[in-house]
């Protein structure tokens, strides 16, 4: 049985080895095609890396002369960042401002007294209104901590609740409005009102508001001494009441206000300045002397003659000597009088708020006595109120109450509901930190750091492109060894790419052209003081490559270096000229037509654009890879057919040989039988 041979399966002639050798010989061509695909894929990867480097370089130069160029960026420098910081956009004007933060915007923050940790919230509908918005929480009842969590989830961005365990057995609940500003008061409604009173966070409001009706005062104005005010000394304007120089007026509250803790006296004022000729009274009319009539007699005209007696001149008006008086307001009550804060010169209304603690126990009226000779005082909005009042409730122990931010900007008082003010100056955002009587100087200047970073990105991208070209077009390993910033993997990859595109004229031309562009002069508004990159400290610095008679070849390969001190000096003192060096409109048509960045961008466009040189090179390589892969697939089919044909032929041959061998054995057996029979 061991002598049985099945053609194509087993062979005593070792035909399988013969077939494998024949197929292997034919497979050499396939191996070469597969190696060609690998080489093409490696070349494609190399060109893609070149394309990425060129793209990065082009993006870096576009950013230096396009609309978003960093030379137009601005920074806001605050003299006291604990009080005020700011951020300046591109549209912010270069200027210096003095800003006083009188008050920062606040939100209502109320707390309960200490409550036992076993305190349970009753079920109900808890509604809270903040400004024009409101939230309603339908709660089934539970602990304070659970209620706070549910309220936070329901009122995210509008209201916030926090529980704090002030002792091991008690806790307090704080509820605060998220939006700031006087208009965003926190009002308790529905079951929240009962909850506020039950927990001791709120109580029924105890105070009312009082104000001065200026229209009623103007109808019958009284001086501070109680006499009728002279006609014309007190008059209503479109916004308030004007008290002329030297005049006084009593401004009564009706009814008289009893002061309580937390109340505030509020009023607004502005000043009106007069010149001497605006103060002088009109000249009184003098006596009128009739003209002496003329006559005629028998055709003769007899002319009249002028009066012969002298007419005395009236006394000439002399303007008063200027007197400035800033302490013009007093609060009066049964317990005495209290001077209010002095006013100051202001063309726009300024709002003043005075705490009740500094006023008499009751306030009957305000007295405005204008002792100025060349200045009128206009007043409006006089009222006494409790800012803590929340509808018909008021907080028992408020941590903060809702209030607007108040700043003084160039003598003008401005109010905003937020501490991030964006609409005071175009392109400028103020960030208020805390109130202070100290003015903060805010300087808007060019953002030299952004410009410097943009130039550094350009130099980095340029040097990386030059490095890539050098590595691909030379076999010199020193080019890679000089790159100290590479890690081991990057260095190994660079060594693998050494000379990969050796002799490629396009890359050599690219390197030479880029080196020429960065060395060329370009016109700027600084004239001959700035035409070259080297003048701002960006150069190849090849001359520094000599040291002790030896040459540092890394300095001679065309890499750019930066002298930061020189660059910082130019950016600080002449940033506009540096901007021109990278991109400049020399014809006034609003199109950049000159500059290093513009020249590099223009030169690289044919390389990087869709369908450009690199794109076409990659497309051609892709086509070669696809064609070769198609050839490989066809040849693999050929090898399969070739191997199958060999196996069939050798199988037939073995079958025939086996048959011949079998016939030979039968003949041998027959001959032996015949010989035996004899």
XYZ file of C-alpha atoms in Angstrom:
678
model
C 0.000 0.000 0.000
C 2.919 2.294 0.623
C 3.760 2.181 -3.067
C 0.448 3.772 -4.093
C 0.985 7.161 -5.807
C -1.852 9.577 -6.520
C -0.941 12.100 -9.237
C -1.201 15.685 -8.046
C -1.363 14.601 -4.413
C 1.750 12.553 -3.816
C 4.652 11.965 -6.075
C 7.599 9.662 -6.055
C 9.130 11.826 -8.757
C 9.168 14.968 -6.500
C 7.140 16.983 -9.042
C 5.728 19.280 -6.282
C 9.208 20.668 -5.692
C 9.660 21.158 -9.401
C 6.358 23.051 -9.614
C 7.218 25.273 -6.628
C 10.568 26.166 -8.171
C 8.990 26.978 -11.511
C 6.285 29.150 -9.836
C 8.909 30.868 -7.658
C 10.862 31.786 -10.756
C 7.744 33.354 -12.253
C 6.961 35.099 -8.923
C 10.167 37.182 -9.095
C 8.394 39.630 -11.378
C 5.516 39.881 -8.893
C 7.938 40.599 -6.059
C 9.528 43.368 -8.073
C 6.131 44.932 -8.720
C 5.254 44.769 -4.998
C 8.579 46.379 -4.128
C 7.820 49.069 -6.684
C 4.467 49.750 -4.961
C 6.203 50.085 -1.588
C 8.712 52.519 -3.069
C 5.938 54.538 -4.681
C 3.982 54.626 -1.416
C 7.077 55.828 0.418
C 7.605 58.502 -2.231
C 3.965 59.500 -1.935
C 4.317 59.782 1.850
C 7.404 61.945 1.357
C 5.647 64.319 -1.047
C 2.663 64.513 1.254
C 5.014 65.595 4.037
C 6.502 68.198 1.700
C 2.979 69.377 0.887
C 2.120 69.640 4.592
C 5.265 71.688 5.272
C 4.554 74.009 2.347
C 0.931 74.347 3.499
C 2.016 75.236 7.039
C 4.468 77.796 5.677
C 1.828 79.322 3.433
C -0.695 79.540 6.273
C 1.897 81.201 8.501
C 2.641 83.895 5.892
C -1.034 84.423 5.056
C -1.656 85.187 8.724
C 1.003 87.921 8.595
C -0.567 90.060 5.884
C -4.203 89.037 5.611
C -7.215 90.600 7.282
C -6.461 88.775 10.531
C -2.798 89.801 10.636
C -1.468 90.057 14.213
C -0.110 93.574 13.665
C -3.689 94.865 13.990
C -4.262 93.082 17.287
C -4.480 95.281 20.367
C -4.027 94.761 24.064
C -5.470 96.593 27.039
C -3.060 97.206 29.909
C -4.603 98.027 33.294
C -2.685 99.908 35.975
C -4.483 97.863 38.646
C -5.764 94.453 37.589
C -7.248 93.837 41.032
C -9.821 96.530 40.245
C -10.230 96.347 36.492
C -8.993 94.344 33.520
C -9.930 94.691 29.886
C -9.634 92.999 26.507
C -9.290 95.007 23.319
C -10.525 93.930 19.893
C -9.132 94.997 16.547
C -11.620 97.896 16.287
C -10.662 99.430 19.645
C -8.985 102.850 19.192
C -5.464 103.433 20.455
C -6.067 105.597 23.503
C -5.583 105.938 27.235
C -8.549 106.029 29.602
C -9.004 106.793 33.268
C -11.793 104.720 34.794
C -13.066 104.699 38.362
C -15.099 101.677 39.449
C -17.616 103.169 41.858
C -19.595 99.971 42.272
C -19.571 96.494 40.785
C -22.718 94.733 39.648
C -24.151 92.405 42.273
C -26.923 89.839 42.533
C -29.383 89.108 45.336
C -28.013 86.525 47.783
C -30.177 85.580 50.768
C -29.584 83.057 53.562
C -31.641 81.440 56.278
C -30.632 81.402 59.925
C -29.286 78.092 61.225
C -31.886 75.355 60.745
C -31.964 71.890 62.246
C -30.763 69.262 59.786
C -34.069 67.470 60.243
C -35.958 70.474 58.815
C -38.370 69.304 56.100
C -39.540 71.265 53.074
C -43.278 71.096 52.525
C -44.708 70.085 49.177
C -45.924 72.851 46.893
C -45.138 75.101 43.955
C -42.087 77.250 44.600
C -41.843 80.155 42.159
C -38.916 82.559 41.944
C -38.813 85.577 39.645
C -35.532 87.156 38.555
C -36.076 90.272 36.476
C -38.391 89.290 33.619
C -37.694 85.563 33.972
C -39.154 83.117 36.433
C -38.991 79.438 37.325
C -41.522 77.259 39.131
C -40.544 74.087 40.955
C -43.281 71.625 41.879
C -41.835 69.874 44.887
C -43.293 66.934 46.803
C -41.389 67.694 49.978
C -38.062 66.610 51.404
C -34.858 67.799 52.994
C -33.256 71.182 52.419
C -30.345 69.543 50.614
C -32.685 67.706 48.264
C -34.654 70.906 47.639
C -31.450 72.793 46.807
C -30.381 70.094 44.345
C -33.792 70.103 42.629
C -33.857 73.899 42.451
C -30.364 74.011 40.917
C -31.355 71.497 38.260
C -34.535 73.418 37.446
C -33.094 76.929 37.471
C -29.640 76.443 35.936
C -28.301 79.782 34.737
C -30.979 81.733 36.594
C -30.972 80.750 40.267
C -28.615 78.841 42.530
C -29.180 77.209 45.911
C -26.478 76.076 48.331
C -26.635 74.365 51.710
C -23.803 74.715 54.221
C -23.532 72.722 57.462
C -22.510 75.483 59.834
C -22.480 73.005 62.731
C -22.690 69.245 63.009
C -26.404 69.502 63.821
C -27.528 72.534 61.757
C -27.267 73.961 58.293
C -28.107 77.159 56.422
C -29.620 77.526 52.953
C -28.463 80.249 50.581
C -30.478 81.194 47.494
C -28.971 83.582 44.976
C -29.850 85.008 41.596
C -27.281 84.284 38.895
C -27.830 87.420 36.744
C -26.470 90.628 38.243
C -27.977 94.108 38.068
C -30.638 96.130 39.830
C -33.274 94.974 37.343
C -32.706 91.323 38.264
C -34.234 91.316 41.741
C -34.986 87.936 43.301
C -38.719 87.805 44.105
C -40.378 84.971 46.050
C -43.835 83.963 44.793
C -46.447 81.245 45.440
C -45.299 78.795 48.144
C -41.805 80.292 48.055
C -43.179 83.287 50.027
C -44.377 81.091 52.883
C -41.137 79.135 52.730
C -39.087 82.342 52.988
C -40.990 83.548 56.041
C -41.094 80.086 57.704
C -37.333 79.618 57.420
C -36.554 83.180 58.558
C -34.936 84.074 55.230
C -37.602 86.712 54.440
C -40.045 88.874 56.379
C -42.909 91.214 55.461
C -41.564 94.487 54.063
C -41.573 97.248 56.690
C -40.780 100.320 54.649
C -42.291 102.386 51.871
C -40.676 104.645 49.312
C -40.742 108.420 49.312
C -39.806 110.961 46.673
C -39.768 114.683 45.955
C -42.315 115.898 43.378
C -40.303 118.502 41.459
C -43.359 119.692 39.527
C -45.093 120.613 42.797
C -41.959 122.361 44.056
C -41.640 124.394 40.841
C -45.248 125.556 41.109
C -44.406 127.498 44.284
C -40.653 127.302 44.977
C -39.410 128.265 48.417
C -35.859 129.207 49.327
C -34.075 127.372 52.145
C -35.024 130.271 54.425
C -38.715 129.763 53.636
C -39.263 132.828 51.421
C -40.588 132.647 47.865
C -37.782 132.041 45.383
C -37.101 134.936 42.953
C -38.743 134.521 39.598
C -36.497 132.777 37.071
C -34.095 131.437 39.698
C -35.830 128.028 39.765
C -37.187 126.357 36.645
C -38.079 122.916 35.343
C -36.070 121.447 32.481
C -36.880 118.522 30.271
C -35.395 116.125 32.851
C -35.195 117.798 36.246
C -35.071 121.115 38.109
C -32.443 123.789 37.400
C -31.272 125.996 40.284
C -29.463 129.036 38.857
C -26.297 130.573 40.350
C -26.861 132.158 43.753
C -30.347 130.641 44.149
C -31.627 128.120 46.684
C -34.651 125.850 46.951
C -36.260 123.628 49.561
C -37.144 120.132 48.287
C -39.684 118.551 50.690
C -40.632 114.880 50.962
C -44.347 114.382 51.161
C -44.981 112.792 53.566
C -41.993 112.972 55.884
C -39.915 109.776 55.705
C -38.910 107.734 58.745
C -35.575 106.086 58.113
C -34.981 102.411 58.764
C -31.992 100.142 58.428
C -31.060 99.473 54.830
C -32.745 102.544 53.332
C -30.930 104.642 50.727
C -31.283 108.248 49.611
C -30.789 108.497 45.860
C -30.651 111.493 43.532
C -28.983 112.546 40.290
C -27.349 115.854 39.412
C -25.408 117.623 36.722
C -23.903 121.101 36.382
C -24.386 123.839 33.778
C -21.487 126.241 33.281
C -22.016 129.937 32.336
C -19.705 132.532 30.848
C -19.673 136.171 32.003
C -21.710 137.394 29.047
C -24.339 134.733 29.758
C -24.744 136.059 33.304
C -24.965 139.820 32.549
C -28.471 141.282 32.826
C -29.871 143.096 29.745
C -28.926 146.812 29.531
C -31.827 149.030 30.752
C -33.274 151.370 28.097
C -32.231 155.066 28.398
C -34.480 158.150 28.012
C -35.904 158.806 24.571
C -35.416 162.392 23.383
C -37.736 163.530 20.567
C -36.123 165.000 17.483
C -36.583 168.786 16.963
C -38.710 169.174 13.841
C -37.478 171.157 10.846
C -39.564 173.882 9.157
C -39.973 175.882 5.986
C -40.686 179.518 5.305
C -41.584 180.821 1.862
C -39.826 177.952 0.214
C -36.816 177.999 2.521
C -36.065 174.856 4.582
C -35.017 175.546 8.174
C -33.110 172.528 9.530
C -33.341 171.522 13.202
C -30.315 171.396 15.469
C -29.450 168.605 17.990
C -30.063 168.911 21.717
C -27.317 170.841 23.293
C -27.413 169.369 26.853
C -25.337 166.219 27.784
C -27.017 162.817 28.412
C -25.569 160.975 31.423
C -24.334 157.355 30.873
C -25.767 154.475 33.016
C -23.595 152.540 35.483
C -21.660 149.721 33.699
C -22.421 146.145 34.871
C -19.415 144.328 36.354
C -19.516 140.490 36.434
C -19.197 139.008 39.926
C -15.931 137.496 41.049
C -16.034 133.750 40.355
C -16.969 131.561 43.300
C -17.082 127.755 43.255
C -19.103 125.905 45.872
C -19.423 122.110 45.705
C -21.251 121.562 49.022
C -24.707 122.542 47.878
C -26.964 119.786 49.280
C -28.182 119.127 52.831
C -30.677 116.623 54.241
C -32.951 118.150 56.928
C -35.028 116.421 59.595
C -36.351 116.930 63.125
C -33.093 115.674 64.574
C -30.947 118.115 62.633
C -29.263 118.419 59.280
C -26.582 116.383 57.495
C -24.429 117.531 54.608
C -24.669 115.333 51.550
C -21.624 114.404 49.412
C -20.175 117.348 47.456
C -21.049 117.567 43.796
C -18.552 117.879 40.954
C -18.565 119.399 37.496
C -20.373 117.082 35.100
C -22.163 117.655 31.804
C -24.130 114.424 32.229
C -26.221 113.282 35.172
C -24.425 111.479 37.984
C -26.334 109.348 40.464
C -25.528 109.545 44.176
C -26.620 107.019 46.791
C -26.337 107.783 50.492
C -26.912 105.147 53.192
C -29.522 105.931 55.821
C -26.944 105.603 58.609
C -25.457 108.976 57.625
C -28.832 110.807 57.600
C -31.001 112.216 60.398
C -33.495 109.783 61.935
C -36.263 111.309 59.817
C -35.939 113.296 56.599
C -38.312 116.174 55.915
C -36.571 117.685 52.917
C -33.414 118.342 51.010
C -31.999 121.860 50.797
C -30.165 122.871 47.617
C -28.279 126.120 48.141
C -26.285 127.012 45.044
C -23.469 129.289 46.177
C -21.775 129.175 42.758
C -21.570 132.355 40.686
C -21.022 130.792 37.272
C -22.685 127.419 37.628
C -26.272 126.164 37.756
C -27.145 122.833 39.358
C -29.788 120.542 37.879
C -31.255 117.805 40.088
C -33.704 114.951 39.461
C -34.834 111.540 40.720
C -34.858 112.309 44.462
C -36.148 109.313 46.387
C -35.757 107.323 49.608
C -36.200 103.566 49.311
C -35.151 100.190 50.633
C -33.180 98.293 47.954
C -33.717 95.058 49.845
C -37.445 95.113 49.403
C -38.625 92.146 47.312
C -42.226 92.862 46.410
C -44.082 92.698 49.723
C -41.162 90.867 51.366
C -37.648 91.834 52.347
C -34.669 89.649 53.268
C -33.790 89.370 56.952
C -30.018 88.924 56.505
C -29.047 89.569 52.879
C -25.456 88.769 51.940
C -25.729 90.890 48.768
C -28.475 92.856 47.086
C -28.941 93.304 43.357
C -27.240 96.423 42.052
C -25.780 97.820 38.842
C -22.134 98.397 38.131
C -21.274 102.095 38.236
C -18.123 103.459 36.635
C -16.853 106.950 35.980
C -15.438 107.225 32.488
C -13.895 110.528 31.396
C -16.086 112.409 33.821
C -19.229 110.556 32.743
C -21.005 108.171 35.069
C -22.141 104.961 33.378
C -24.329 102.159 34.779
C -24.500 98.580 33.546
C -26.163 95.443 34.884
C -23.051 93.312 34.412
C -19.394 93.459 35.372
C -18.352 92.632 31.795
C -19.043 95.842 29.889
C -18.834 95.578 26.097
C -20.616 98.681 24.824
C -18.739 101.566 26.428
C -16.040 101.861 23.753
C -16.166 100.087 20.400
C -14.012 96.965 20.490
C -13.222 97.240 24.216
C -14.551 94.923 26.940
C -14.130 95.929 30.571
C -14.009 93.329 33.337
C -14.820 94.899 36.701
C -13.269 93.162 39.717
C -14.020 95.358 42.730
C -15.023 98.900 43.634
C -12.420 101.502 44.526
C -12.036 105.270 44.687
C -8.688 104.849 42.949
C -8.852 105.655 39.211
C -7.485 102.915 36.972
C -5.462 103.908 33.911
C -6.248 101.743 30.894
C -3.859 101.870 27.949
C -4.869 100.483 24.545
C -1.735 99.642 22.588
C -0.567 97.267 19.848
C -0.353 93.635 20.928
C 3.338 93.185 20.208
C 3.328 89.685 21.691
C 0.751 88.487 19.138
C 2.813 90.022 16.321
C 5.986 88.441 17.673
C 4.339 85.020 17.929
C 3.172 85.325 14.311
C 6.718 86.089 13.139
C 8.114 83.204 15.210
C 5.572 80.816 13.612
C 6.683 82.007 10.166
C 10.381 81.480 10.982
C 9.633 78.014 12.410
C 7.628 76.948 9.340
C 10.245 78.389 6.991
C 13.107 76.552 8.730
C 11.151 73.295 8.788
C 10.543 73.557 5.041
C 14.225 74.285 4.334
C 15.197 71.345 6.566
C 12.830 69.020 4.713
C 14.262 70.008 1.352
C 17.859 69.606 2.572
C 17.163 66.149 4.016
C 15.419 64.901 0.875
C 17.991 66.229 -1.593
C 21.276 65.311 0.135
C 23.012 62.280 1.640
C 24.857 64.393 4.229
C 23.978 62.977 7.654
C 25.278 66.154 9.328
C 22.090 67.895 8.172
C 20.088 65.617 10.480
C 22.645 65.515 13.289
C 22.540 69.344 13.528
C 18.824 69.256 14.400
C 19.109 69.141 18.183
C 15.370 69.534 18.749
C 14.482 66.152 17.180
C 13.581 63.189 19.369
C 14.940 59.713 18.587
C 11.980 58.610 16.449
C 11.995 61.829 14.416
C 15.772 61.623 13.942
C 15.497 58.026 12.731
C 12.731 59.006 10.302
C 14.872 61.861 8.982
C 17.795 59.498 8.444
C 15.509 57.171 6.477
C 14.472 60.072 4.234
C 18.039 61.257 3.534
C 18.469 61.615 -0.220
C 15.015 60.183 -0.948
C 14.492 62.839 -3.667
C 18.116 63.451 -4.469
C 18.565 65.362 -7.678
C 14.987 66.703 -7.739
C 15.440 70.079 -9.444
C 12.044 71.341 -8.276
C 12.926 71.103 -4.592
C 16.361 72.656 -5.093
C 14.764 75.517 -7.008
C 12.140 75.919 -4.262
C 14.802 76.267 -1.574
C 16.833 78.800 -3.581
C 13.755 80.895 -4.407
C 12.541 81.004 -0.797
C 15.991 82.063 0.387
C 15.966 84.829 -2.191
C 12.517 86.065 -1.160
C 13.419 86.408 2.532
C 16.641 88.249 1.587
C 15.049 90.778 -0.797
C 14.238 94.401 0.220
C 10.619 95.583 0.448
C 9.274 99.162 0.766
C 7.797 100.276 4.115
C 6.630 103.558 5.603
C 9.931 103.716 7.504
C 11.873 104.187 4.253
C 15.490 103.073 4.273
C 15.321 102.460 8.039
C 13.368 99.263 7.356
C 13.423 97.365 4.074
C 14.962 94.006 5.071
C 14.035 91.226 7.469
C 17.549 91.428 8.842
C 16.844 94.955 10.105
C 14.213 93.631 12.530
C 16.531 90.836 13.656
C 15.330 88.028 11.351
C 18.218 86.761 9.216
C 20.343 83.743 8.272
C 23.085 85.116 10.541
C 25.662 83.320 8.422
C 28.430 85.692 9.451
C 28.206 84.443 13.035
C 29.099 80.958 11.845
C 32.817 81.742 12.113
C 34.338 81.057 15.482
C 38.045 80.776 16.109
C 38.769 80.339 12.395
C 36.342 77.403 12.008
C 33.045 77.432 10.178
C 29.742 76.367 11.684
C 28.138 74.806 8.607
C 24.692 74.812 10.223
C 24.800 78.612 9.981
C 25.355 78.360 6.218
C 22.357 76.213 5.275
C 19.921 79.138 5.002
C 17.970 78.772 8.268
C 16.465 81.963 9.703
C 17.305 83.137 13.220
C 15.697 85.818 15.406
C 17.378 88.542 17.403
C 14.578 89.010 19.939
C 15.922 92.246 21.377
C 16.025 93.908 17.968
C 12.616 92.488 17.016
C 11.015 93.646 20.274
C 12.437 97.137 19.750
C 10.933 97.461 16.254
C 7.563 96.024 17.289
C 7.351 98.440 20.207
C 8.412 101.575 18.346
C 7.367 101.027 14.725
C 4.958 98.110 14.428
C 3.216 99.636 11.393
C 6.473 99.570 9.410
C 7.023 95.927 10.427
C 3.516 95.205 9.171
C 4.466 96.823 5.820
C 7.566 94.626 5.618
C 5.392 91.505 5.581
C 2.484 92.908 3.575
C 2.056 96.393 2.092
C -0.403 98.151 -0.212
C 1.922 100.385 -2.231
C -0.685 101.586 -4.760
C -3.525 102.567 -2.428
C -6.028 100.195 -4.056
C -6.597 98.295 -0.774
C -4.816 95.232 -2.195
C -1.556 94.051 -0.617
C 1.003 93.906 -3.427
C 4.372 93.860 -1.631
C 6.100 92.301 1.374
C 7.884 89.133 2.449
C 4.729 87.255 3.463
C 2.864 88.234 0.324
C 5.820 87.185 -1.896
C 6.173 83.789 -0.186
C 2.427 83.189 -0.408
C 2.346 84.096 -4.096
C 5.314 81.844 -4.872
C 3.933 78.835 -2.971
C 0.439 78.982 -4.463
C 1.331 77.049 -7.676
C 2.799 74.326 -5.454
C -0.003 73.994 -2.901
C -3.197 74.843 -4.768
C -5.604 72.135 -5.913
C -4.159 70.783 -9.126
C -0.835 72.488 -8.384
C 2.632 71.016 -8.799
C 2.644 68.909 -5.629
C -0.940 67.847 -6.180
C -0.155 66.719 -9.716
C 2.938 64.884 -8.493
C 0.860 63.067 -5.868
C -1.852 62.304 -8.397
C 0.698 60.844 -10.796
C 2.164 58.670 -8.040
C -1.320 57.516 -7.047
C -2.015 56.536 -10.650
C 1.272 54.621 -10.807
C 0.387 52.801 -7.590
C -3.074 51.945 -8.878
C -1.723 50.736 -12.232
C 0.940 48.630 -10.560
C -1.600 47.143 -8.149
C -3.792 46.249 -11.137
C -0.800 44.589 -12.771
C -0.109 42.707 -9.545
C -3.695 41.475 -9.386
C -3.520 40.332 -13.026
C -0.178 38.627 -12.513
C -1.401 36.874 -9.362
C -4.260 35.430 -11.442
C -1.695 34.379 -14.069
C 0.437 32.663 -11.392
C -2.595 30.795 -10.072
C -3.440 29.598 -13.579
C 0.218 28.820 -14.300
C 0.583 26.749 -11.134
C -2.680 24.918 -11.817
C -1.569 24.151 -15.382
C 1.779 22.825 -14.159
C 0.092 20.598 -11.621
C -2.265 19.271 -14.300
C 0.548 18.569 -16.764
C 2.777 16.944 -14.186
C -0.183 14.983 -12.861
C -0.881 13.628 -16.343
C 2.784 12.811 -16.779
C 2.918 10.945 -13.492
C -0.266 9.047 -14.325
C 1.190 7.994 -17.658
C 4.468 6.958 -16.010
C 2.579 5.019 -13.375
C 0.564 3.283 -16.093
C 3.689 2.440 -18.078
C 5.340 1.124 -14.924
C 2.266 -0.967 -14.201
C 2.253 -2.376 -17.725
C 5.952 -3.159 -17.384
C 5.311 -5.039 -14.153
C 2.495 -7.038 -15.785
C 4.813 -8.013 -18.653
C 7.476 -9.039 -16.168
C 4.942 -11.134 -14.267
C 3.699 -12.743 -17.497
C 7.222 -13.640 -18.547
C 7.948 -15.166 -15.149
C 4.767 -17.228 -15.371
C 5.710 -18.494 -18.845
C 9.179 -19.410 -17.703
C 7.733 -21.349 -14.767
C 5.356 -23.361 -16.922
C 8.223 -24.715 -18.995
